[in-house]
Amino acid sequence: HAGTQTLETDRLFLRQLLPEDAEQMYTNWASDPEVTRFLRWEPHKNADETRELLTAWALLYPNGDYYQWGIVEKATGQVFGSISVFTSSSAEPERDPWPGFDHTNGVWEVGYCIGRSWWNQGFSGKVMTKAGFVYDHDSVYHKFDGTPVSCKCYALTREHHNILLRG
């Protein structure tokens, strides 16, 4: 595993999120119900809640298999979103999105959220590509409450798979 290393595109930096990013994270996306509506967590109530989360994440960065980036716009220095790659297991076979797949080592999934002011500017595709993912297909998945959600599915490239798992 390579861990959360700083990555760069022509317009963005992807880097570790730190407690000092709490105000921007809270303001730019973590407090917005429209941004967080499809996430596993509710909008944050205040920047202190965001700071607590970032403090916990900071403790995980030394782990080589922890992948959580802040998305920073180079032109403004604004932290406006996050992207993570995480493993999940199929503890609930009836909700298994990968039937017939060997889950011995878990299933690596990617998730991201971007502040509304940065929507429709091509950032999410850039971020996904830089993190090693390529667009695969459109699909409909369901939130925990059963709400259908249209989404784009990405696949990890073979090159990045080897980097991720072998370091």
mmCIF file of C-alpha atoms in Angstrom:
data_model
loop_
_atom_site.group_PDB
_atom_site.id
_atom_site.type_symbol
_atom_site.label_atom_id
_atom_site.label_comp_id
_atom_site.label_asym_id
_atom_site.label_seq_id
_atom_site.Cartn_x
_atom_site.Cartn_y
_atom_site.Cartn_z
ATOM 1 C CA HIS A 1 0.000 0.000 0.000
ATOM 2 C CA ALA A 2 1.127 3.521 -0.785
ATOM 3 C CA GLY A 3 -1.136 5.476 1.597
ATOM 4 C CA THR A 4 -2.429 9.015 1.119
ATOM 5 C CA GLN A 5 0.286 10.647 -0.918
ATOM 6 C CA THR A 6 0.018 14.153 -2.348
ATOM 7 C CA LEU A 7 -1.138 14.107 -5.977
ATOM 8 C CA GLU A 8 -1.334 17.013 -8.422
ATOM 9 C CA THR A 9 -3.244 17.885 -11.594
ATOM 10 C CA ASP A 10 -3.113 21.066 -13.643
ATOM 11 C CA ARG A 11 -5.823 22.690 -11.440
ATOM 12 C CA LEU A 12 -5.795 20.672 -8.217
ATOM 13 C CA PHE A 13 -3.813 19.252 -5.341
ATOM 14 C CA LEU A 14 -4.996 16.095 -3.594
ATOM 15 C CA ARG A 15 -3.500 15.982 -0.112
ATOM 16 C CA GLN A 16 -4.160 14.838 3.433
ATOM 17 C CA LEU A 17 -6.926 16.684 5.243
ATOM 18 C CA LEU A 18 -5.767 18.200 8.521
ATOM 19 C CA PRO A 19 -7.555 19.719 11.532
ATOM 20 C CA GLU A 20 -6.611 23.194 10.280
ATOM 21 C CA ASP A 21 -8.824 22.522 7.221
ATOM 22 C CA ALA A 22 -11.931 22.311 9.429
ATOM 23 C CA GLU A 23 -13.336 25.778 8.664
ATOM 24 C CA GLN A 24 -13.065 25.333 4.890
ATOM 25 C CA MET A 25 -14.391 21.778 4.981
ATOM 26 C CA TYR A 26 -17.337 22.817 7.131
ATOM 27 C CA THR A 27 -18.140 25.886 5.022
ATOM 28 C CA ASN A 28 -17.493 24.418 1.575
ATOM 29 C CA TRP A 29 -19.201 21.029 1.844
ATOM 30 C CA ALA A 30 -19.569 19.257 5.198
ATOM 31 C CA SER A 31 -22.451 21.481 6.396
ATOM 32 C CA ASP A 32 -24.394 21.408 3.119
ATOM 33 C CA PRO A 33 -27.341 18.961 3.106
ATOM 34 C CA GLU A 34 -27.373 19.002 -0.699
ATOM 35 C CA VAL A 35 -23.740 17.826 -0.849
ATOM 36 C CA THR A 36 -24.057 15.250 1.925
ATOM 37 C CA ARG A 37 -27.471 13.822 1.016
ATOM 38 C CA PHE A 38 -26.018 10.642 -0.523
ATOM 39 C CA LEU A 39 -23.229 10.170 2.012
ATOM 40 C CA ARG A 40 -23.161 7.868 5.024
ATOM 41 C CA TRP A 41 -22.982 10.832 7.400
ATOM 42 C CA GLU A 42 -25.263 13.768 8.148
ATOM 43 C CA PRO A 43 -24.287 17.410 7.540
ATOM 44 C CA HIS A 44 -22.010 18.727 10.266
ATOM 45 C CA LYS A 45 -23.588 21.043 12.829
ATOM 46 C CA ASN A 46 -20.491 23.218 13.314
ATOM 47 C CA ALA A 47 -16.795 23.496 12.492
ATOM 48 C CA ASP A 48 -15.864 21.876 15.821
ATOM 49 C CA GLU A 49 -17.571 18.663 14.709
ATOM 50 C CA THR A 50 -15.584 18.840 11.460
ATOM 51 C CA ARG A 51 -12.336 19.460 13.377
ATOM 52 C CA GLU A 52 -12.978 16.377 15.547
ATOM 53 C CA LEU A 53 -13.397 14.247 12.423
ATOM 54 C CA LEU A 54 -10.233 15.632 10.827
ATOM 55 C CA THR A 55 -8.296 15.041 14.052
ATOM 56 C CA ALA A 56 -9.391 11.390 13.982
ATOM 57 C CA TRP A 57 -8.465 11.070 10.304
ATOM 58 C CA ALA A 58 -5.018 12.581 10.987
ATOM 59 C CA LEU A 59 -4.313 9.670 13.329
ATOM 60 C CA LEU A 60 -5.006 7.219 10.486
ATOM 61 C CA TYR A 61 -2.699 8.748 7.865
ATOM 62 C CA PRO A 62 0.406 6.835 9.057
ATOM 63 C CA ASN A 63 -1.400 3.605 8.046
ATOM 64 C CA GLY A 64 -0.247 2.565 4.593
ATOM 65 C CA ASP A 65 -3.719 1.369 3.644
ATOM 66 C CA TYR A 66 -5.528 4.613 4.561
ATOM 67 C CA TYR A 67 -6.589 6.740 1.580
ATOM 68 C CA GLN A 68 -8.362 10.034 2.308
ATOM 69 C CA TRP A 69 -7.546 13.141 0.275
ATOM 70 C CA GLY A 70 -8.654 16.730 0.490
ATOM 71 C CA ILE A 71 -9.266 18.346 -2.895
ATOM 72 C CA VAL A 72 -7.617 21.762 -3.136
ATOM 73 C CA GLU A 73 -8.118 24.242 -5.971
ATOM 74 C CA LYS A 74 -4.691 25.586 -6.932
ATOM 75 C CA ALA A 75 -5.996 28.967 -8.135
ATOM 76 C CA THR A 76 -7.679 29.843 -4.821
ATOM 77 C CA GLY A 77 -6.128 27.511 -2.251
ATOM 78 C CA GLN A 78 -9.649 26.480 -1.238
ATOM 79 C CA VAL A 79 -10.196 22.972 0.120
ATOM 80 C CA PHE A 80 -13.522 22.136 -1.518
ATOM 81 C CA GLY A 81 -14.003 18.390 -1.302
ATOM 82 C CA SER A 82 -12.654 14.993 -0.392
ATOM 83 C CA ILE A 83 -12.051 11.638 -1.999
ATOM 84 C CA SER A 84 -11.437 8.350 -0.215
ATOM 85 C CA VAL A 85 -10.679 4.799 -1.201
ATOM 86 C CA PHE A 86 -11.735 2.248 1.369
ATOM 87 C CA THR A 87 -12.374 -1.444 1.714
ATOM 88 C CA SER A 88 -15.766 -2.794 2.524
ATOM 89 C CA SER A 89 -16.868 -6.317 3.135
ATOM 90 C CA SER A 90 -19.984 -8.120 2.126
ATOM 91 C CA ALA A 91 -21.358 -8.858 5.548
ATOM 92 C CA GLU A 92 -24.822 -8.589 4.024
ATOM 93 C CA PRO A 93 -24.892 -10.912 0.984
ATOM 94 C CA GLU A 94 -28.365 -9.690 0.022
ATOM 95 C CA ARG A 95 -26.873 -6.209 -0.548
ATOM 96 C CA ASP A 96 -23.742 -7.494 -2.261
ATOM 97 C CA PRO A 97 -22.953 -5.195 -5.217
ATOM 98 C CA TRP A 98 -20.377 -7.719 -6.494
ATOM 99 C CA PRO A 99 -22.091 -11.160 -6.527
ATOM 100 C CA GLY A 100 -19.728 -14.027 -7.240
ATOM 101 C CA PHE A 101 -16.665 -11.884 -6.513
ATOM 102 C CA ASP A 102 -14.015 -13.189 -4.113
ATOM 103 C CA HIS A 103 -14.315 -10.918 -1.051
ATOM 104 C CA THR A 104 -11.416 -12.461 0.858
ATOM 105 C CA ASN A 105 -9.469 -9.191 0.818
ATOM 106 C CA GLY A 106 -12.547 -6.947 0.883
ATOM 107 C CA VAL A 107 -13.840 -4.789 -1.930
ATOM 108 C CA TRP A 108 -12.152 -1.451 -2.513
ATOM 109 C CA GLU A 109 -14.612 1.361 -3.108
ATOM 110 C CA VAL A 110 -14.163 5.024 -3.860
ATOM 111 C CA GLY A 111 -16.264 7.883 -2.564
ATOM 112 C CA TYR A 112 -16.031 11.611 -3.031
ATOM 113 C CA CYS A 113 -17.920 14.782 -2.270
ATOM 114 C CA ILE A 114 -17.411 18.254 -3.675
ATOM 115 C CA GLY A 115 -18.756 21.605 -2.509
ATOM 116 C CA ARG A 116 -21.675 22.900 -4.563
ATOM 117 C CA SER A 117 -19.767 25.968 -5.792
ATOM 118 C CA TRP A 118 -17.391 23.582 -7.599
ATOM 119 C CA TRP A 119 -20.033 21.371 -9.237
ATOM 120 C CA ASN A 120 -20.161 21.079 -13.043
ATOM 121 C CA GLN A 121 -16.606 22.298 -13.575
ATOM 122 C CA GLY A 122 -15.036 18.936 -14.452
ATOM 123 C CA PHE A 123 -13.302 18.481 -11.094
ATOM 124 C CA SER A 124 -14.732 15.082 -10.114
ATOM 125 C CA GLY A 125 -13.550 13.361 -13.307
ATOM 126 C CA LYS A 126 -10.067 14.876 -12.894
ATOM 127 C CA VAL A 127 -9.890 13.753 -9.272
ATOM 128 C CA MET A 128 -11.036 10.223 -10.068
ATOM 129 C CA THR A 129 -8.531 9.903 -12.916
ATOM 130 C CA LYS A 130 -5.639 11.211 -10.818
ATOM 131 C CA ALA A 131 -6.505 8.740 -8.050
ATOM 132 C CA GLY A 132 -6.225 5.945 -10.646
ATOM 133 C CA PHE A 133 -9.853 5.406 -11.632
ATOM 134 C CA VAL A 134 -11.384 5.480 -15.108
ATOM 135 C CA TYR A 135 -15.055 5.858 -15.993
ATOM 136 C CA ASP A 136 -16.640 2.445 -16.528
ATOM 137 C CA HIS A 137 -20.441 2.809 -16.728
ATOM 138 C CA ASP A 138 -23.569 4.547 -15.421
ATOM 139 C CA SER A 139 -25.649 2.724 -12.843
ATOM 140 C CA VAL A 140 -28.255 3.125 -10.126
ATOM 141 C CA TYR A 141 -27.349 2.201 -6.569
ATOM 142 C CA HIS A 142 -29.416 2.547 -3.421
ATOM 143 C CA LYS A 143 -28.805 4.427 -0.209
ATOM 144 C CA PHE A 144 -29.180 2.561 3.075
ATOM 145 C CA ASP A 145 -32.838 3.638 3.194
ATOM 146 C CA GLY A 146 -33.489 2.239 -0.304
ATOM 147 C CA THR A 147 -33.509 5.583 -2.145
ATOM 148 C CA PRO A 148 -32.256 5.047 -5.723
ATOM 149 C CA VAL A 149 -29.239 7.152 -6.712
ATOM 150 C CA SER A 150 -27.945 7.579 -10.263
ATOM 151 C CA CYS A 151 -24.177 7.400 -10.326
ATOM 152 C CA LYS A 152 -21.135 6.917 -12.481
ATOM 153 C CA CYS A 153 -19.093 3.797 -11.803
ATOM 154 C CA TYR A 154 -15.331 3.900 -12.052
ATOM 155 C CA ALA A 155 -12.824 1.074 -12.218
ATOM 156 C CA LEU A 156 -9.324 1.140 -10.778
ATOM 157 C CA THR A 157 -6.678 0.855 -13.487
ATOM 158 C CA ARG A 158 -4.361 -2.164 -13.332
ATOM 159 C CA GLU A 159 -1.348 0.150 -12.844
ATOM 160 C CA HIS A 160 -2.932 1.917 -9.875
ATOM 161 C CA HIS A 161 -4.226 -1.375 -8.450
ATOM 162 C CA ASN A 162 -0.636 -2.610 -8.263
ATOM 163 C CA ILE A 163 0.523 0.647 -6.628
ATOM 164 C CA LEU A 164 -2.352 0.609 -4.138
ATOM 165 C CA LEU A 165 -1.846 -2.967 -3.037
ATOM 166 C CA ARG A 166 1.912 -3.338 -3.385
ATOM 167 C CA GLY A 167 3.121 0.159 -2.550
#
